[in-house]
XYZ file of C-alpha atoms in Angstrom:
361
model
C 0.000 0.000 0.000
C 1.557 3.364 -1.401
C 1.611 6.511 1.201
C -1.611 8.622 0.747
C 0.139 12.354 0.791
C -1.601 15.406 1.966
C -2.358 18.325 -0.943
C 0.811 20.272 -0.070
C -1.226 23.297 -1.663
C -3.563 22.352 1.532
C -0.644 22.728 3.846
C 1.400 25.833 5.452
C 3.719 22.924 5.737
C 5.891 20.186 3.627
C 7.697 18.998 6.848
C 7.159 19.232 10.911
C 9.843 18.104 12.923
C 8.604 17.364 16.616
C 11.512 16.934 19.087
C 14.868 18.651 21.085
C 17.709 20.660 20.356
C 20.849 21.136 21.704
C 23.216 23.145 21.516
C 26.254 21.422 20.229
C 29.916 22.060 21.700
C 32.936 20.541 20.348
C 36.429 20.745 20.402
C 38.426 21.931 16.829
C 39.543 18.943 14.892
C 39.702 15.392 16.541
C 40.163 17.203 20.093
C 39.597 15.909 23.526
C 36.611 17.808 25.537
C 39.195 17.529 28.889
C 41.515 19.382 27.042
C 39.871 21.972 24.888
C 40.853 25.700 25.281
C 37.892 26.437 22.932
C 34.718 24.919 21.707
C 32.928 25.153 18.085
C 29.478 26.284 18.830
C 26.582 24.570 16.877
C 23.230 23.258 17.294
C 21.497 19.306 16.698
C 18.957 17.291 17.898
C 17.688 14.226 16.006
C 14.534 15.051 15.027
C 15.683 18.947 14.414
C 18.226 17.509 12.025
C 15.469 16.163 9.597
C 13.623 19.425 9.203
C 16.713 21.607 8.494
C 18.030 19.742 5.927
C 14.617 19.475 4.137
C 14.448 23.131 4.375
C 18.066 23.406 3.103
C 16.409 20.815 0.204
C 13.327 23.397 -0.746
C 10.473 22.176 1.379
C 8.686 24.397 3.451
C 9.429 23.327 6.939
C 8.791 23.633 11.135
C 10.406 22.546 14.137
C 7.660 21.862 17.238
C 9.221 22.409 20.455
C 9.577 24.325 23.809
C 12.549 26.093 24.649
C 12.905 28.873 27.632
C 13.473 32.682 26.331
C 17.251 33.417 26.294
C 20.357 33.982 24.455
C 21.143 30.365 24.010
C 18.021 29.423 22.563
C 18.469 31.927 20.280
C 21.483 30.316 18.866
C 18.980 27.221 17.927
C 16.228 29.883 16.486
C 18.356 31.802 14.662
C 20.347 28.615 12.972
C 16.238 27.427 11.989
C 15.659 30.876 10.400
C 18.976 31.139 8.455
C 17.382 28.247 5.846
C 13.768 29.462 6.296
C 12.472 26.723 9.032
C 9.424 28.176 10.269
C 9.746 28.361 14.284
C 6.160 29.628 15.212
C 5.542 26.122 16.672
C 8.336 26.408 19.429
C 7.202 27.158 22.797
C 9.253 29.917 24.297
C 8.482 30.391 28.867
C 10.127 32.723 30.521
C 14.189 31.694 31.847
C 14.271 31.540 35.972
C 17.859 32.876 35.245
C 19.342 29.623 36.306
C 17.947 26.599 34.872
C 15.890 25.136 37.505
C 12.799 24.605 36.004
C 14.369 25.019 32.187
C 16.962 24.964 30.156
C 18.737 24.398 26.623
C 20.641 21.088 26.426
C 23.785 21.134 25.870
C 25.786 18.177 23.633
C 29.327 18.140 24.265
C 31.296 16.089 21.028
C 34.067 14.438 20.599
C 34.910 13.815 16.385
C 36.833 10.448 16.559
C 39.592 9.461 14.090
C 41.365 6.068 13.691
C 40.475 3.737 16.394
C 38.890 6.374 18.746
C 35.015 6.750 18.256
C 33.483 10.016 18.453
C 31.549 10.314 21.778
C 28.664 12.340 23.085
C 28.362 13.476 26.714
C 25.018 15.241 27.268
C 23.903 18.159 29.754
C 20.251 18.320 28.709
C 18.407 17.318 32.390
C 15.626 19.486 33.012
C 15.643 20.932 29.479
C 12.379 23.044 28.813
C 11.390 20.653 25.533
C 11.410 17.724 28.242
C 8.837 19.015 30.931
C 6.013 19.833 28.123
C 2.923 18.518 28.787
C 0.910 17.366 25.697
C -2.037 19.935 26.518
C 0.218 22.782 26.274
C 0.581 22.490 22.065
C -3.285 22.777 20.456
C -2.262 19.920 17.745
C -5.259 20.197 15.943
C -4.659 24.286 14.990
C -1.136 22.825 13.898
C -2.385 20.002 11.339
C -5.995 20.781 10.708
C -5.967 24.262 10.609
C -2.336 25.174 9.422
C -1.632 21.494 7.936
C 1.223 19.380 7.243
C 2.420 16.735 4.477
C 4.633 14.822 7.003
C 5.759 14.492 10.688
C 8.948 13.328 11.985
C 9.219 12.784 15.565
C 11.701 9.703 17.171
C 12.411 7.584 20.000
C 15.322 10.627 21.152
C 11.886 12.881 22.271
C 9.911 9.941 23.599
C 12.734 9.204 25.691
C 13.192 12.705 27.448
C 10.439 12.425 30.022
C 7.276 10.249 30.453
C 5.606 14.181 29.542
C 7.782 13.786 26.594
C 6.445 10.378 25.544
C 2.642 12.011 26.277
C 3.623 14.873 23.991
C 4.964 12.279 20.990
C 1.761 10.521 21.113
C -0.114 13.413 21.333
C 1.409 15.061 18.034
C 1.441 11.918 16.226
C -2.304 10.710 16.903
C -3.173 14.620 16.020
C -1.038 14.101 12.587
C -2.607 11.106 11.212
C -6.020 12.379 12.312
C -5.524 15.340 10.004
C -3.869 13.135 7.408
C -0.601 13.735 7.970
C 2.362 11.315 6.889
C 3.661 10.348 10.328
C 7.577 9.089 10.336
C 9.332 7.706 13.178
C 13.207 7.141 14.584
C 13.760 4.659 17.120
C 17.003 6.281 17.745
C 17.630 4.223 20.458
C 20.163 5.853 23.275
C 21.107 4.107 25.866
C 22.028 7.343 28.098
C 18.501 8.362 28.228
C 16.783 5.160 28.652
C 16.934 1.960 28.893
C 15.960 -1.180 26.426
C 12.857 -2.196 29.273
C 11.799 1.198 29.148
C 12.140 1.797 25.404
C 10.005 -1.003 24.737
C 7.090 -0.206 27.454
C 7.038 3.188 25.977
C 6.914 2.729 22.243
C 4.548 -0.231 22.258
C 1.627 2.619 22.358
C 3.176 4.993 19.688
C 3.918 2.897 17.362
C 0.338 2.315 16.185
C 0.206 5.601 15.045
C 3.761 5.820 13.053
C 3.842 5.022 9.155
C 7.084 5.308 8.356
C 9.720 3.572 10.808
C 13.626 4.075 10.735
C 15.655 2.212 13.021
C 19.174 -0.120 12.552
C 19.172 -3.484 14.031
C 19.764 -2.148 17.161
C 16.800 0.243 17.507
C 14.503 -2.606 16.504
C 16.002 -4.695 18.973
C 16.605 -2.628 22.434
C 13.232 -0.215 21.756
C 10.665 -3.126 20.093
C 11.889 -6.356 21.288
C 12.442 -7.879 18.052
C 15.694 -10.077 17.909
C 17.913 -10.352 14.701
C 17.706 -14.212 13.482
C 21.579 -15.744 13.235
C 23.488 -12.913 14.731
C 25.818 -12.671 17.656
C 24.988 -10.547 20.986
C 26.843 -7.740 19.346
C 25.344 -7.860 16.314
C 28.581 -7.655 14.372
C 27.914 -10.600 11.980
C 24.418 -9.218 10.917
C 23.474 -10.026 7.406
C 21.452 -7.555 5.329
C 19.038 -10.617 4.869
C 18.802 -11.371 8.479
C 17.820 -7.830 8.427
C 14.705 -7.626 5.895
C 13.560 -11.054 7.911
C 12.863 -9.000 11.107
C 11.367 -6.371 9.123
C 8.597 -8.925 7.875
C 8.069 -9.941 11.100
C 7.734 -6.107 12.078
C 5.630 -5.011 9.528
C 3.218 -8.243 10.262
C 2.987 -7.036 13.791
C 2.290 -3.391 12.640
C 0.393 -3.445 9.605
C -0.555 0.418 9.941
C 3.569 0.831 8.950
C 3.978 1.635 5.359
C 7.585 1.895 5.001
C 10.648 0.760 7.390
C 14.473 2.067 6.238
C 17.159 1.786 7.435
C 21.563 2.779 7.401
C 23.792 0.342 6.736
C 26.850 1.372 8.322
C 29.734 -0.566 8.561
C 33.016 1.171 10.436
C 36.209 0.234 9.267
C 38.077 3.517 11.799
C 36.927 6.425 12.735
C 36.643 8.161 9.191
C 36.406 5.288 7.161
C 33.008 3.818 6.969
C 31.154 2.027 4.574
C 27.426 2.684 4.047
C 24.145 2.041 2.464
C 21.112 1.997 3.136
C 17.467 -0.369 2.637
C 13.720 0.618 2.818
C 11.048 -1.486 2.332
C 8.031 -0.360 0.560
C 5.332 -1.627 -0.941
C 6.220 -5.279 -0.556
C 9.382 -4.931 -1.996
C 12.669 -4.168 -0.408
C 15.016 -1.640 -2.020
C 18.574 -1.161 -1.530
C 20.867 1.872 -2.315
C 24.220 1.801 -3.594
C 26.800 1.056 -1.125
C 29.509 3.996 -0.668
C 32.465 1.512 -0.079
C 35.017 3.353 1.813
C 33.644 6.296 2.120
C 35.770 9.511 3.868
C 34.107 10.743 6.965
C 34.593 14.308 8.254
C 31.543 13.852 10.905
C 29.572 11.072 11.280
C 27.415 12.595 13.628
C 23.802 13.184 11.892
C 24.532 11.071 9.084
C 21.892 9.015 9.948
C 19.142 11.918 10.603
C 20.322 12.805 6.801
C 19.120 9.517 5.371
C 16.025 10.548 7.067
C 15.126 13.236 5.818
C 16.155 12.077 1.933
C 13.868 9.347 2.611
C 11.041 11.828 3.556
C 12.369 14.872 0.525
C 11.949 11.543 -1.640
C 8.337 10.852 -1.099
C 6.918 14.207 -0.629
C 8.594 14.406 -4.101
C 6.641 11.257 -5.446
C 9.863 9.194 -6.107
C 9.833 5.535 -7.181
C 10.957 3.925 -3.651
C 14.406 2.772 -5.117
C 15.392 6.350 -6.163
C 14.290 7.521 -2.379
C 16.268 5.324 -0.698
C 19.506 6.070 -3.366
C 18.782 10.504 -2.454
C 18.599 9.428 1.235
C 21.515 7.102 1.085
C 23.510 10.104 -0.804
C 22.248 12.657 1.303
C 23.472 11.003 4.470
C 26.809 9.889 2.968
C 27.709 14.034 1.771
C 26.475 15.124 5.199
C 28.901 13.261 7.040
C 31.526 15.126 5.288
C 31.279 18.342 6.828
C 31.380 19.000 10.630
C 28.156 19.444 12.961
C 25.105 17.947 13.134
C 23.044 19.770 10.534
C 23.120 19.394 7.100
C 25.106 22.107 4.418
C 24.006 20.251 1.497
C 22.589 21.308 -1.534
C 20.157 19.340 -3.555
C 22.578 19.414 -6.442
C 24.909 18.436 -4.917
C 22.917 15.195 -3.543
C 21.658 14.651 -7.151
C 25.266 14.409 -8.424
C 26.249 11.744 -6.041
C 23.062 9.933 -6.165
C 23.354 9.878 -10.286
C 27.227 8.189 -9.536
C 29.148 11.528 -9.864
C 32.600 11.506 -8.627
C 34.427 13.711 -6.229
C 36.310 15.485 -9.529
C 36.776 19.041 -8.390
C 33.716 21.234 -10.306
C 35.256 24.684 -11.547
């Protein structure tokens, strides 16, 4: 069954993004964070991530969130506005001047290179985004009245606070009442919650998600569903061991339309290879594997698969050129530094057509 899309002409919107942001802080180059003299200021949160880099790909776009009114939540609002994401949707309460009651969270990153991973340490407790209470938003003035194509939320909100779960279900059972393409993350992050919890949790959103992105992982530690033929660790997973849990998910969940997913294998720190799968349709798809490929950042590589998987069908692509512009989207994103995407859309068509790296004067 093919997604039913929304009359964009309908919609204020192409793309919502429901979830946090950070902002990001990381030391220049491959530094350590106990050792840094400075730190690169930028901004990222999963689901954030998704709607910039649609917006940065020519749909009209929105981040829903809550974030308290001061200078470093401007940093996030003003990095939205710079590629035209609409922020009218972000709850802004008045700062206590410490933090107390909330905050912005704050990412500290480590880039890795060779054998040394990159690393996240959060500071995001008691962020503003993760004490909203579902009747705070009026969801149906967001997708009835101003209207939406698509929704991306992910596991990363639903994990913040059992009010952040609330506020998940809230926007997506508000989305797909309206009509509204509803896409999903697991993301799962074992800092914020664990597997037992994960999988309590997402049993009741899930119903109302369409589209579901996860790795092996995700589907594992936040659904429960165990990868046939493959180690604890997961290392020796096969990409058909893969598409046989995905059956079995799909079976379970027959309101989900389309599950993708990265394929990332790492060879060192910024030497990876990747590809990517969705299934759609009845049929699975696979991208082009970028064997090899050079990694400036991997961090938000896998949020820019995302959102070329939702630019491709709010664009009415066949599903194996989708998951090609999301696997090439999410393979040039990783070659820059931060979270959120500089990529152009010609640039993504070039490498999803097989163009090389041959300097362009």
């Amino acid at each position: 069954m093919s997604l039913q899309l929304r009359d964009s002409s309908k919609c204020r919107f192409d793309l919502l993004s429901l979830g946090e942001c950070m902002v990001r802080l990381a030391p220049p180059g491959h530094g350590r964070i106990e050792f840094a003299k400075t730190l690169e200021v930028d901004v990222g949160g999963g689901e954030f991530n998704v709607a910039y880099a649609c917006a940065r790909l020519g749909l009209r776009t929105g981040f829903v969130s809550k974030l308290p009114n001061n200078p470093v939540a401007s940093i996030i609002l003003n990095h939205a506005r710079a590629v035209g994401m609409d922020v009218s949707n972000v709850l802004m309460e008045k700062f206590d001047g410490v933090g107390r009651k909330g905050r912005v969270g704050l990412n500290f990153t480590e880039v890795g290179t060779g054998v040394r991973a990159s690393v996240t340490m959060y500071d995001r407790g008691q962020s503003s985004i993760s004490q909203m209470k579902p009747e705070e938003m009026d969801w149906k003035a967001i997708f009835e009245g101003q209207g939406a194509v698509w929704l991306h939320t992910g596991g990363i909100m639903a994990s913040l606070s059992d009010a952040s779960a609330a506020v998940t279900k809230a926007a997506l059972q508000a989305a797909r009442a309206a009509g509204t393409v509803t896409s999903y993350d697991l993301n799962f992050r074992s800092k914020l919650w664990s597997s037992e919890k994960a999988i309590a949790v997402t049993k009741d959103i899930i119903p109302h998600v369409q589209v579901l992105i996860g790795n092996e992982e995700d589907f594992q530690k936040v659904l429960g569903f165990e990868v046939e033929g493959t180690t604890g660790d997961l290392r020796d997973l096969s990409v058909e061991a893969y598409k046989r849990m995905v059956l079995r998910v799909v079976k379970t969940f027959p309101n989900v339309q389309a599950v993708c997913t990265t394929l990332r294998e790492v060879k060192s720190g910024l030497v990876n290879n990747w590809g990517g799968i969705l299934w759609h349709e009845g049929q699975f798809f696979e991208a082009r594997t970028f064997k090899d490929l050079e990694i400036e950042d991997r961090v938000g590589g896998g949020d820019g698969f995302s959102s070329g998987i939702a630019w491709g069908f709010i664009k009415g692509m066949p599903p194996g050129e989708i998951v090609n512009f999301g696997t090439a989207h999410g393979a040039l994103l990783q070659t820059t530094r931060g979270d959120t995407s500089q990529v152009s859309l010609d640039e993504v068509m070039h490498v999803m057509k097989g163009g090389s790296a041959r300097i362009q004067r």
